CSV table of N, CA and C in Angstrom, one decimal:
chain,number,residue,atom,x,y,z
A,19,UNK,N,0.8,-1.2,0.0
A,19,UNK,CA,0.0,0.0,0.0
A,19,UNK,C,0.9,1.2,0.0
A,20,UNK,N,0.6,2.2,-0.8
A,20,UNK,CA,1.3,3.5,-0.9
A,20,UNK,C,0.7,4.4,0.1
A,21,UNK,N,1.6,5.4,0.6
A,21,UNK,CA,1.1,6.3,1.6
A,21,UNK,C,0.3,7.5,1.0
A,22,UNK,N,-0.9,7.1,0.4
A,22,UNK,CA,-1.7,8.1,-0.4
A,22,UNK,C,-3.1,8.0,0.1
A,23,UNK,N,-3.9,9.1,-0.1
A,23,UNK,CA,-5.3,9.1,0.0
A,23,UNK,C,-5.9,9.7,-1.3
A,24,UNK,N,-7.1,9.3,-1.5
A,24,UNK,CA,-7.9,9.8,-2.7
A,24,UNK,C,-8.6,11.0,-2.2
A,25,UNK,N,-8.4,12.2,-2.8
A,25,UNK,CA,-9.0,13.4,-2.3
A,25,UNK,C,-10.4,13.5,-3.0
A,26,UNK,N,-11.2,14.4,-2.5
A,26,UNK,CA,-12.6,14.6,-3.0
A,26,UNK,C,-12.6,15.1,-4.5
A,27,UNK,N,-11.4,15.5,-5.0
A,27,UNK,CA,-11.3,15.9,-6.4
A,27,UNK,C,-10.9,14.8,-7.3
A,28,UNK,N,-10.8,13.6,-6.7
A,28,UNK,CA,-10.4,12.4,-7.5
A,28,UNK,C,-9.0,12.2,-7.8
A,29,UNK,N,-8.1,13.0,-7.0
A,29,UNK,CA,-6.7,12.9,-7.2
A,29,UNK,C,-6.1,12.3,-5.9
A,30,UNK,N,-4.9,11.7,-6.1
A,30,UNK,CA,-4.2,11.1,-5.0
A,30,UNK,C,-3.2,12.1,-4.3
A,31,UNK,N,-3.3,12.1,-3.0
A,31,UNK,CA,-2.4,12.9,-2.2
A,31,UNK,C,-1.4,12.0,-1.5
A,32,UNK,N,-0.1,12.2,-1.7
A,32,UNK,CA,1.0,11.4,-1.1
A,32,UNK,C,1.5,12.1,0.1
A,33,UNK,N,1.4,11.4,1.3
A,33,UNK,CA,1.8,12.0,2.5
A,33,UNK,C,3.3,12.3,2.6
A,34,UNK,N,4.1,11.5,1.8
A,34,UNK,CA,5.5,11.7,1.8
A,34,UNK,C,6.0,12.8,0.8
A,35,UNK,N,5.1,13.2,-0.1
A,35,UNK,CA,5.5,14.2,-1.1
A,35,UNK,C,4.4,15.3,-1.2
A,36,UNK,N,4.1,16.0,0.0
A,36,UNK,CA,3.0,17.0,-0.1
A,36,UNK,C,3.4,18.2,-0.9
A,37,UNK,N,4.7,18.4,-1.1
A,37,UNK,CA,5.1,19.6,-2.0
A,37,UNK,C,4.8,19.3,-3.4
A,38,UNK,N,4.5,18.1,-3.8
A,38,UNK,CA,4.2,17.8,-5.3
A,38,UNK,C,2.8,17.9,-5.6
A,39,UNK,N,1.9,18.1,-4.6
A,39,UNK,CA,0.5,18.2,-4.8
A,39,UNK,C,0.0,19.5,-5.3
A,40,UNK,N,-0.9,19.6,-6.2
A,40,UNK,CA,-1.5,20.8,-6.7
A,40,UNK,C,-2.8,21.1,-5.9
A,41,UNK,N,-2.7,21.7,-4.8
A,41,UNK,CA,-3.8,22.0,-3.9
A,41,UNK,C,-4.8,22.9,-4.6
A,42,UNK,N,-6.1,22.7,-4.3
A,42,UNK,CA,-7.2,23.6,-4.7
A,42,UNK,C,-7.9,24.0,-3.5
A,43,UNK,N,-8.4,25.3,-3.5
A,43,UNK,CA,-9.1,25.8,-2.4
A,43,UNK,C,-10.5,25.1,-2.3
A,44,UNK,N,-11.0,24.6,-3.4
A,44,UNK,CA,-12.3,24.0,-3.3
A,44,UNK,C,-12.2,22.6,-2.6
A,45,UNK,N,-11.2,21.8,-2.9
A,45,UNK,CA,-11.1,20.5,-2.2
A,45,UNK,C,-10.8,20.7,-0.7
A,46,UNK,N,-10.0,21.8,-0.4
A,46,UNK,CA,-9.7,22.1,1.0
A,46,UNK,C,-11.0,22.5,1.7
A,47,UNK,N,-11.7,23.4,1.1
A,47,UNK,CA,-13.0,23.8,1.8
A,47,UNK,C,-13.9,22.7,2.0
A,48,UNK,N,-14.1,21.8,1.0
A,48,UNK,CA,-15.0,20.7,1.1
A,48,UNK,C,-14.5,19.8,2.2
A,49,UNK,N,-13.3,19.4,2.3
A,49,UNK,CA,-12.8,18.5,3.3
A,49,UNK,C,-12.9,19.1,4.7
A,50,UNK,N,-12.5,20.4,4.9
A,50,UNK,CA,-12.6,21.0,6.2
A,50,UNK,C,-14.0,21.1,6.7
A,51,UNK,N,-14.9,21.3,5.8
A,51,UNK,CA,-16.3,21.4,6.2
A,51,UNK,C,-16.9,20.1,6.6
A,52,UNK,N,-16.2,19.0,6.3
A,52,UNK,CA,-16.7,17.7,6.8
A,52,UNK,C,-15.9,17.1,7.9
A,53,UNK,N,-14.9,17.8,8.4
A,53,UNK,CA,-14.1,17.3,9.6
A,53,UNK,C,-14.5,18.1,10.8
A,54,UNK,N,-15.0,17.4,11.8
A,54,UNK,CA,-15.4,18.0,13.1
A,54,UNK,C,-14.2,18.2,14.0
A,55,UNK,N,-14.2,19.4,14.6
A,55,UNK,CA,-13.2,19.7,15.6
A,55,UNK,C,-13.4,18.8,16.9
A,56,UNK,N,-12.4,18.7,17.7
A,56,UNK,CA,-12.5,17.9,19.0
A,56,UNK,C,-12.8,16.5,18.8
A,57,UNK,N,-12.4,15.9,17.7
A,57,UNK,CA,-12.6,14.5,17.3
A,57,UNK,C,-14.1,14.2,17.4
A,58,UNK,N,-14.9,15.2,17.2
A,58,UNK,CA,-16.4,14.9,17.2
A,58,UNK,C,-17.0,14.9,18.6
A,59,UNK,N,-16.3,15.3,19.6
A,59,UNK,CA,-16.8,15.3,21.0
A,59,UNK,C,-17.5,16.6,21.4
A,60,UNK,N,-17.8,17.5,20.5
A,60,UNK,CA,-18.5,18.7,20.9
A,60,UNK,C,-20.0,18.3,21.0
A,61,UNK,N,-20.8,19.2,21.7
A,61,UNK,CA,-22.2,18.9,21.9
A,61,UNK,C,-23.0,18.8,20.6
A,62,UNK,N,-22.5,19.6,19.7
A,62,UNK,CA,-23.2,19.7,18.3
A,62,UNK,C,-22.0,19.6,17.3
A,63,UNK,N,-22.3,19.2,16.1
A,63,UNK,CA,-21.2,19.2,15.1
A,63,UNK,C,-20.6,20.6,14.9
A,64,UNK,N,-19.3,20.7,14.8
A,64,UNK,CA,-18.6,22.0,14.6
A,64,UNK,C,-17.4,21.7,13.8
A,65,UNK,N,-17.4,22.1,12.5
A,65,UNK,CA,-16.3,21.7,11.6
A,65,UNK,C,-15.2,22.7,11.5
A,66,UNK,N,-14.1,22.2,11.0
A,66,UNK,CA,-12.9,23.0,10.9
A,66,UNK,C,-13.0,24.2,10.0
A,67,UNK,N,-13.8,24.1,8.9
A,67,UNK,CA,-14.0,25.2,8.0
A,67,UNK,C,-14.6,26.4,8.7
A,68,UNK,N,-15.7,26.1,9.5
A,68,UNK,CA,-16.3,27.1,10.3
A,68,UNK,C,-15.3,27.8,11.3
A,69,UNK,N,-14.6,27.0,12.0
A,69,UNK,CA,-13.6,27.5,12.9
A,69,UNK,C,-12.6,28.4,12.2
A,70,UNK,N,-12.1,28.0,11.0
A,70,UNK,CA,-11.1,28.7,10.3
A,70,UNK,C,-11.6,30.1,9.8
A,71,UNK,N,-12.8,30.1,9.4
A,71,UNK,CA,-13.4,31.4,9.0
A,71,UNK,C,-13.5,32.3,10.2
A,72,UNK,N,-13.9,31.8,11.3
A,72,UNK,CA,-13.9,32.7,12.5
A,72,UNK,C,-12.5,33.2,12.9
A,73,UNK,N,-11.5,32.3,12.8
A,73,UNK,CA,-10.2,32.8,13.2
A,73,UNK,C,-9.7,33.9,12.2
A,74,UNK,N,-10.1,33.8,11.0
A,74,UNK,CA,-9.7,34.8,10.0
A,74,UNK,C,-10.2,36.2,10.3
A,75,UNK,N,-11.3,36.3,11.1
A,75,UNK,CA,-11.8,37.6,11.5
A,75,UNK,C,-11.2,38.1,12.8
A,76,UNK,N,-10.4,37.3,13.5
A,76,UNK,CA,-9.8,37.7,14.8
A,76,UNK,C,-8.4,38.3,14.6
A,77,UNK,N,-7.8,38.2,13.5
A,77,UNK,CA,-6.4,38.6,13.3
A,77,UNK,C,-6.5,39.9,12.5
A,78,UNK,N,-5.4,40.7,12.6
A,78,UNK,CA,-5.3,41.9,11.7
A,78,UNK,C,-5.5,41.5,10.3
A,79,UNK,N,-6.2,42.4,9.5
A,79,UNK,CA,-6.6,42.1,8.1
A,79,UNK,C,-5.4,41.6,7.3
A,80,UNK,N,-4.2,42.1,7.5
A,80,UNK,CA,-3.1,41.6,6.6
A,80,UNK,C,-2.8,40.1,6.9
A,81,UNK,N,-3.3,39.6,8.0
A,81,UNK,CA,-3.0,38.2,8.3
A,81,UNK,C,-4.3,37.3,8.2
A,82,UNK,N,-5.4,37.9,7.7
A,82,UNK,CA,-6.6,37.2,7.6
A,82,UNK,C,-6.6,35.9,6.8
A,83,UNK,N,-5.8,35.9,5.7
A,83,UNK,CA,-5.7,34.7,4.9
A,83,UNK,C,-4.9,33.7,5.6
A,84,UNK,N,-3.9,34.1,6.4
A,84,UNK,CA,-3.2,33.1,7.2
A,84,UNK,C,-4.1,32.5,8.2
A,85,UNK,N,-5.0,33.3,8.8
A,85,UNK,CA,-5.9,32.8,9.8
A,85,UNK,C,-6.9,31.8,9.2
A,86,UNK,N,-7.4,32.1,8.0
A,86,UNK,CA,-8.3,31.3,7.3
A,86,UNK,C,-7.6,29.9,7.0
A,87,UNK,N,-6.4,30.0,6.6
A,87,UNK,CA,-5.7,28.8,6.1
A,87,UNK,C,-4.9,28.0,7.1
A,88,UNK,N,-4.9,28.4,8.4
A,88,UNK,CA,-4.0,27.9,9.4
A,88,UNK,C,-4.2,26.4,9.7
A,89,UNK,N,-5.4,25.8,9.4
A,89,UNK,CA,-5.7,24.4,9.7
A,89,UNK,C,-5.9,23.6,8.4
A,90,UNK,N,-5.4,24.1,7.2
A,90,UNK,CA,-5.7,23.5,6.0
A,90,UNK,C,-5.0,22.1,5.8
A,91,UNK,N,-4.0,21.8,6.6
A,91,UNK,CA,-3.4,20.5,6.5
A,91,UNK,C,-4.4,19.4,7.0
A,92,UNK,N,-5.3,19.8,7.8
A,92,UNK,CA,-6.3,18.9,8.3
A,92,UNK,C,-7.2,18.4,7.2
A,93,UNK,N,-7.3,19.1,6.0
A,93,UNK,CA,-8.0,18.6,4.9
A,93,UNK,C,-7.5,17.3,4.4
A,94,UNK,N,-6.2,17.0,4.7
A,94,UNK,CA,-5.5,15.8,4.2
A,94,UNK,C,-5.2,14.9,5.4
A,95,UNK,N,-4.9,15.5,6.6
A,95,UNK,CA,-4.5,14.7,7.7
A,95,UNK,C,-5.6,14.4,8.7
A,96,UNK,N,-6.7,15.1,8.6
A,96,UNK,CA,-7.7,15.0,9.6
A,96,UNK,C,-7.4,15.8,10.8
A,97,UNK,N,-8.4,16.0,11.7
A,97,UNK,CA,-8.1,16.8,12.9
A,97,UNK,C,-7.8,15.8,14.1
A,98,UNK,N,-6.5,15.6,14.2
A,98,UNK,CA,-5.9,14.8,15.3
A,98,UNK,C,-5.8,15.6,16.5
A,99,UNK,N,-6.3,15.1,17.6
A,99,UNK,CA,-6.3,15.9,18.9
A,99,UNK,C,-4.9,16.2,19.3
A,100,UNK,N,-4.7,17.4,19.9
A,100,UNK,CA,-3.4,17.8,20.3
A,100,UNK,C,-2.7,16.8,21.3
A,101,UNK,N,-3.5,16.3,22.3
A,101,UNK,CA,-2.8,15.3,23.2
A,101,UNK,C,-2.3,14.1,22.4
A,102,UNK,N,-3.0,13.6,21.4
A,102,UNK,CA,-2.5,12.5,20.7
A,102,UNK,C,-1.3,12.8,19.8
A,103,UNK,N,-1.3,14.0,19.2
A,103,UNK,CA,-0.2,14.5,18.4
A,103,UNK,C,1.1,14.4,19.2
A,104,UNK,N,1.0,14.7,20.5
A,104,UNK,CA,2.2,14.8,21.3
A,104,UNK,C,2.9,13.4,21.4
A,105,UNK,N,2.1,12.4,21.2
A,105,UNK,CA,2.6,11.0,21.3
A,105,UNK,C,3.1,10.4,19.9
A,106,UNK,N,2.9,11.2,18.9
A,106,UNK,CA,3.1,10.7,17.5
A,106,UNK,C,4.2,11.6,16.8
A,107,UNK,N,5.4,11.3,17.1
A,107,UNK,CA,6.5,12.1,16.5
A,107,UNK,C,6.5,12.1,15.0
A,108,UNK,N,6.3,11.0,14.4
A,108,UNK,CA,6.3,10.9,12.9
A,108,UNK,C,5.1,11.7,12.4
A,109,UNK,N,4.0,11.7,13.1
A,109,UNK,CA,2.9,12.5,12.6
A,109,UNK,C,3.2,14.0,12.6
A,110,UNK,N,3.9,14.4,13.6
A,110,UNK,CA,4.2,15.9,13.7
A,110,UNK,C,5.1,16.3,12.5
A,111,UNK,N,6.0,15.4,12.1
A,111,UNK,CA,7.0,15.7,11.0
A,111,UNK,C,6.1,15.8,9.7
A,112,UNK,N,5.2,14.8,9.5
A,112,UNK,CA,4.4,14.9,8.3
A,112,UNK,C,3.5,16.1,8.3
A,113,UNK,N,2.9,16.4,9.5
A,113,UNK,CA,2.0,17.6,9.6
A,113,UNK,C,2.8,18.8,9.2
A,114,UNK,N,4.0,19.0,9.7
A,114,UNK,CA,4.8,20.2,9.4
A,114,UNK,C,5.1,20.3,7.9
A,115,UNK,N,5.4,19.1,7.3
A,115,UNK,CA,5.7,19.2,5.8
A,115,UNK,C,4.4,19.6,5.0
A,116,UNK,N,3.3,19.0,5.4
A,116,UNK,CA,2.0,19.4,4.7
A,116,UNK,C,1.7,20.8,4.9
A,117,UNK,N,1.8,21.3,6.2
A,117,UNK,CA,1.5,22.7,6.5
A,117,UNK,C,2.4,23.6,5.6
A,118,UNK,N,3.7,23.3,5.6
A,118,UNK,CA,4.7,24.1,4.8
A,118,UNK,C,4.3,24.1,3.3
A,119,UNK,N,4.0,22.9,2.8
A,119,UNK,CA,3.7,22.8,1.4
A,119,UNK,C,2.4,23.6,1.0
A,120,UNK,N,1.4,23.6,1.9
A,120,UNK,CA,0.2,24.3,1.6
A,120,UNK,C,0.5,25.8,1.7
A,121,UNK,N,1.2,26.2,2.7
A,121,UNK,CA,1.6,27.7,2.8
A,121,UNK,C,2.3,28.1,1.6
A,122,UNK,N,3.3,27.4,1.1
A,122,UNK,CA,4.1,27.7,0.0
A,122,UNK,C,3.2,27.8,-1.3
A,123,UNK,N,2.3,26.8,-1.4
A,123,UNK,CA,1.4,26.8,-2.6
A,123,UNK,C,0.5,28.0,-2.7
A,124,UNK,N,0.0,28.5,-1.5
A,124,UNK,CA,-0.9,29.6,-1.5
A,124,UNK,C,-0.2,30.9,-1.2
A,125,UNK,N,1.2,30.9,-1.1
A,125,UNK,CA,1.9,32.2,-0.9
A,125,UNK,C,1.8,32.7,0.5
A,126,UNK,N,1.7,31.9,1.5
A,126,UNK,CA,1.5,32.3,2.9
A,126,UNK,C,2.8,32.2,3.6
A,127,UNK,N,2.8,32.9,4.7
A,127,UNK,CA,4.0,32.9,5.6
A,127,UNK,C,3.9,31.6,6.4
A,128,UNK,N,5.1,31.0,6.6
A,128,UNK,CA,5.2,29.7,7.4
A,128,UNK,C,6.4,29.7,8.2
A,129,UNK,N,6.4,29.5,9.5
A,129,UNK,CA,5.2,29.2,10.2
A,129,UNK,C,4.3,30.5,10.2
A,130,UNK,N,3.0,30.2,10.5
A,130,UNK,CA,2.0,31.3,10.5
A,130,UNK,C,2.4,32.4,11.6
A,131,UNK,N,2.0,33.6,11.3
A,131,UNK,CA,2.3,34.7,12.3
A,131,UNK,C,1.8,34.4,13.7
A,132,UNK,N,2.4,34.9,14.7
A,132,UNK,CA,2.0,34.6,16.1
A,132,UNK,C,0.5,35.0,16.4
A,133,UNK,N,0.0,36.0,15.7
A,133,UNK,CA,-1.3,36.5,15.9
A,133,UNK,C,-2.3,35.4,15.5
A,134,UNK,N,-2.0,34.5,14.6
A,134,UNK,CA,-2.9,33.5,14.2
A,134,UNK,C,-3.1,32.5,15.4
A,135,UNK,N,-2.0,32.2,16.1
A,135,UNK,CA,-2.1,31.2,17.2
A,135,UNK,C,-2.9,31.9,18.3
A,136,UNK,N,-2.7,33.2,18.6
A,136,UNK,CA,-3.5,33.9,19.6
A,136,UNK,C,-5.0,33.8,19.2
A,137,UNK,N,-5.3,34.0,18.0
A,137,UNK,CA,-6.7,34.0,17.5
A,137,UNK,C,-7.3,32.5,17.6
A,138,UNK,N,-6.4,31.6,17.3
A,138,UNK,CA,-6.8,30.1,17.4
A,138,UNK,C,-7.1,29.8,18.8
A,139,UNK,N,-6.3,30.2,19.8
A,139,UNK,CA,-6.5,30.0,21.2
A,139,UNK,C,-7.7,30.7,21.7
A,140,UNK,N,-8.0,31.9,21.2
A,140,UNK,CA,-9.2,32.6,21.6
A,140,UNK,C,-10.4,31.9,21.2
A,141,UNK,N,-10.4,31.3,19.9
A,141,UNK,CA,-11.5,30.5,19.5
A,141,UNK,C,-11.6,29.2,20.3
A,142,UNK,N,-10.5,28.6,20.7
A,142,UNK,CA,-10.5,27.4,21.5
A,142,UNK,C,-11.2,27.6,22.8
A,143,UNK,N,-10.9,28.7,23.5
A,143,UNK,CA,-11.6,28.9,24.8
A,143,UNK,C,-13.1,29.3,24.6
A,144,UNK,N,-13.4,30.0,23.5
A,144,UNK,CA,-14.8,30.3,23.2
A,144,UNK,C,-15.5,29.0,22.8
A,145,UNK,N,-14.9,28.1,22.0
A,145,UNK,CA,-15.5,26.9,21.7
A,145,UNK,C,-15.7,26.0,22.9
A,146,UNK,N,-14.7,26.0,23.8
A,146,UNK,CA,-14.9,25.2,25.0
A,146,UNK,C,-16.1,25.7,25.8
A,147,UNK,N,-16.3,27.0,25.9
A,147,UNK,CA,-17.4,27.5,26.6
A,147,UNK,C,-18.8,27.1,26.0
A,148,UNK,N,-18.8,27.3,24.6
A,148,UNK,CA,-20.1,27.1,23.9
A,148,UNK,C,-20.4,25.8,23.4
A,149,UNK,N,-19.4,24.9,23.1
A,149,UNK,CA,-19.6,23.7,22.4
A,149,UNK,C,-19.2,22.4,23.1
A,150,UNK,N,-18.3,22.5,24.1
A,150,UNK,CA,-17.8,21.3,24.7
A,150,UNK,C,-18.6,21.0,26.0
A,151,UNK,N,-18.6,19.8,26.4
A,151,UNK,CA,-19.3,19.5,27.7
A,151,UNK,C,-18.6,20.3,28.8
A,152,UNK,N,-19.3,20.6,29.8
A,152,UNK,CA,-18.8,21.4,30.9
A,152,UNK,C,-17.6,20.7,31.6
A,153,UNK,N,-16.6,21.5,31.8
A,153,UNK,CA,-15.4,21.0,32.6
A,153,UNK,C,-14.7,22.2,33.2
A,154,UNK,N,-13.8,22.0,34.0
A,154,UNK,CA,-13.0,23.1,34.6
A,154,UNK,C,-12.2,23.8,33.5
A,155,UNK,N,-11.9,25.0,33.7
A,155,UNK,CA,-11.1,25.8,32.7
A,155,UNK,C,-9.8,25.1,32.5
A,156,UNK,N,-9.2,25.2,31.3
A,156,UNK,CA,-7.9,24.6,31.0
A,156,UNK,C,-6.9,25.6,31.5
A,157,UNK,N,-6.1,25.3,32.4
A,157,UNK,CA,-5.0,26.2,33.0
A,157,UNK,C,-4.1,26.7,31.9
A,158,UNK,N,-3.8,25.9,30.9
A,158,UNK,CA,-2.8,26.3,29.9
A,158,UNK,C,-3.3,27.5,29.0
A,159,UNK,N,-4.6,27.7,29.1
A,159,UNK,CA,-5.2,28.8,28.2
A,159,UNK,C,-5.9,29.9,29.0
A,160,UNK,N,-5.6,30.0,30.3
A,160,UNK,CA,-6.3,30.9,31.2
A,160,UNK,C,-6.0,32.4,30.8
A,161,UNK,N,-4.9,32.6,30.0
A,161,UNK,CA,-4.6,34.0,29.6
A,161,UNK,C,-5.5,34.5,28.4
A,162,UNK,N,-6.3,33.6,27.9
A,162,UNK,CA,-7.1,33.9,26.7
A,162,UNK,C,-8.6,34.1,27.2
A,163,UNK,N,-9.2,35.1,26.6
A,163,UNK,CA,-10.5,35.5,27.0
A,163,UNK,C,-11.5,35.0,25.9
A,164,UNK,N,-12.5,34.3,26.2
A,164,UNK,CA,-13.5,33.9,25.2
A,164,UNK,C,-14.2,35.2,24.6
A,165,UNK,N,-14.6,35.0,23.4
A,165,UNK,CA,-15.3,36.1,22.7
A,165,UNK,C,-16.7,36.3,23.4
A,166,UNK,N,-17.2,37.6,23.3
A,166,UNK,CA,-18.5,37.8,24.0
A,166,UNK,C,-19.6,37.1,23.3
A,167,UNK,N,-19.6,37.1,21.9
A,167,UNK,CA,-20.7,36.4,21.2
A,167,UNK,C,-20.5,34.9,21.3
A,168,UNK,N,-21.7,34.3,21.3
A,168,UNK,CA,-21.7,32.8,21.4
A,168,UNK,C,-21.6,32.2,19.9
A,169,UNK,N,-21.1,31.0,19.9
A,169,UNK,CA,-20.9,30.3,18.6
A,169,UNK,C,-22.1,29.5,18.3
A,170,UNK,N,-22.7,29.7,17.1
A,170,UNK,CA,-23.7,28.9,16.6
A,170,UNK,C,-23.2,28.2,15.3
A,171,UNK,N,-22.8,27.0,15.4
A,171,UNK,CA,-22.1,26.3,14.3
A,171,UNK,C,-22.9,26.3,13.0
A,172,UNK,N,-22.1,26.5,11.9
A,172,UNK,CA,-22.7,26.3,10.6
A,172,UNK,C,-22.8,24.9,10.2
A,173,UNK,N,-23.7,24.6,9.4
A,173,UNK,CA,-23.8,23.2,8.8
A,173,UNK,C,-22.7,23.1,7.8
A,174,UNK,N,-22.4,21.8,7.4
A,174,UNK,CA,-21.3,21.6,6.5
A,174,UNK,C,-21.3,22.4,5.2
A,175,UNK,N,-22.4,22.4,4.5
A,175,UNK,CA,-22.5,23.2,3.2
A,175,UNK,C,-22.3,24.7,3.5
A,176,UNK,N,-22.9,25.2,4.6
A,176,UNK,CA,-22.8,26.6,4.9
A,176,UNK,C,-21.3,26.9,5.2
A,177,UNK,N,-20.7,26.1,5.9
A,177,UNK,CA,-19.3,26.3,6.3
A,177,UNK,C,-18.4,26.3,5.1
A,178,UNK,N,-18.6,25.3,4.2
A,178,UNK,CA,-17.9,25.3,2.9
A,178,UNK,C,-18.0,26.6,2.1
A,179,UNK,N,-19.2,27.0,2.0
A,179,UNK,CA,-19.5,28.3,1.2
A,179,UNK,C,-18.9,29.5,2.0
A,180,UNK,N,-19.0,29.5,3.3
A,180,UNK,CA,-18.4,30.6,4.0
A,180,UNK,C,-16.9,30.6,3.9
A,181,UNK,N,-16.2,29.5,3.9
A,181,UNK,CA,-14.8,29.4,3.7
A,181,UNK,C,-14.4,29.8,2.3
A,182,UNK,N,-15.1,29.4,1.3
A,182,UNK,CA,-14.8,29.8,-0.1
A,182,UNK,C,-15.0,31.3,-0.3
A,183,UNK,N,-16.1,31.8,0.3
A,183,UNK,CA,-16.4,33.2,0.1
A,183,UNK,C,-15.3,34.1,0.8
A,184,UNK,N,-14.9,33.7,2.0
A,184,UNK,CA,-13.9,34.4,2.7
A,184,UNK,C,-12.6,34.3,1.9
A,185,UNK,N,-12.2,33.2,1.4
A,185,UNK,CA,-11.0,33.1,0.6
A,185,UNK,C,-11.0,34.0,-0.6
A,186,UNK,N,-12.1,34.0,-1.3
A,186,UNK,CA,-12.2,34.9,-2.5
A,186,UNK,C,-12.2,36.3,-2.1
A,187,UNK,N,-12.8,36.7,-1.0
A,187,UNK,CA,-12.8,38.0,-0.5
A,187,UNK,C,-11.4,38.5,-0.2
A,188,UNK,N,-10.6,37.6,0.4
A,188,UNK,CA,-9.3,38.0,0.8
A,188,UNK,C,-8.3,38.0,-0.3
A,189,UNK,N,-8.5,37.1,-1.3
A,189,UNK,CA,-7.5,37.0,-2.4
A,189,UNK,C,-7.9,37.7,-3.7
A,190,UNK,N,-9.2,38.1,-3.8
A,190,UNK,CA,-9.7,38.7,-5.0
A,190,UNK,C,-9.8,37.7,-6.2
A,191,UNK,N,-9.6,36.4,-5.9
A,191,UNK,CA,-9.7,35.4,-6.9
A,191,UNK,C,-11.0,34.8,-7.0
């Protein structure tokens, strides 16, 4: 078996050669809109495309595209929980290569600017408040304040369209 997956566009993506793939925003938007955050353990479905659009609005405008695209590797790798990633050194190497290849393909800064991580963590604590089962606050993220507005997740198709609309708005393409 080769280390490849068949993408929704009908092409094969090779995990060992992510720099050779001709990424399209449509296949990324489609895949991200079908991948739930938190390995599906939120109270209601909440997909990565929806999350990414929200992150893109929390960063300075010049980094909005970086915010939108920060989790695009998950279109090919899935949304592996951070605690599990810590146990999978090979996974982290592959993830880094895919992230870097996508950033290069779309002309983005890599690693992403620090403001993207801050926005991502702001969304994380907001998502925890609004979408995850109640638990004590996560000490590692206590310096981040949840957004005032509550999250009402988009359905898959809505999230896909929101992601594509935001991409086209930011790139003019």
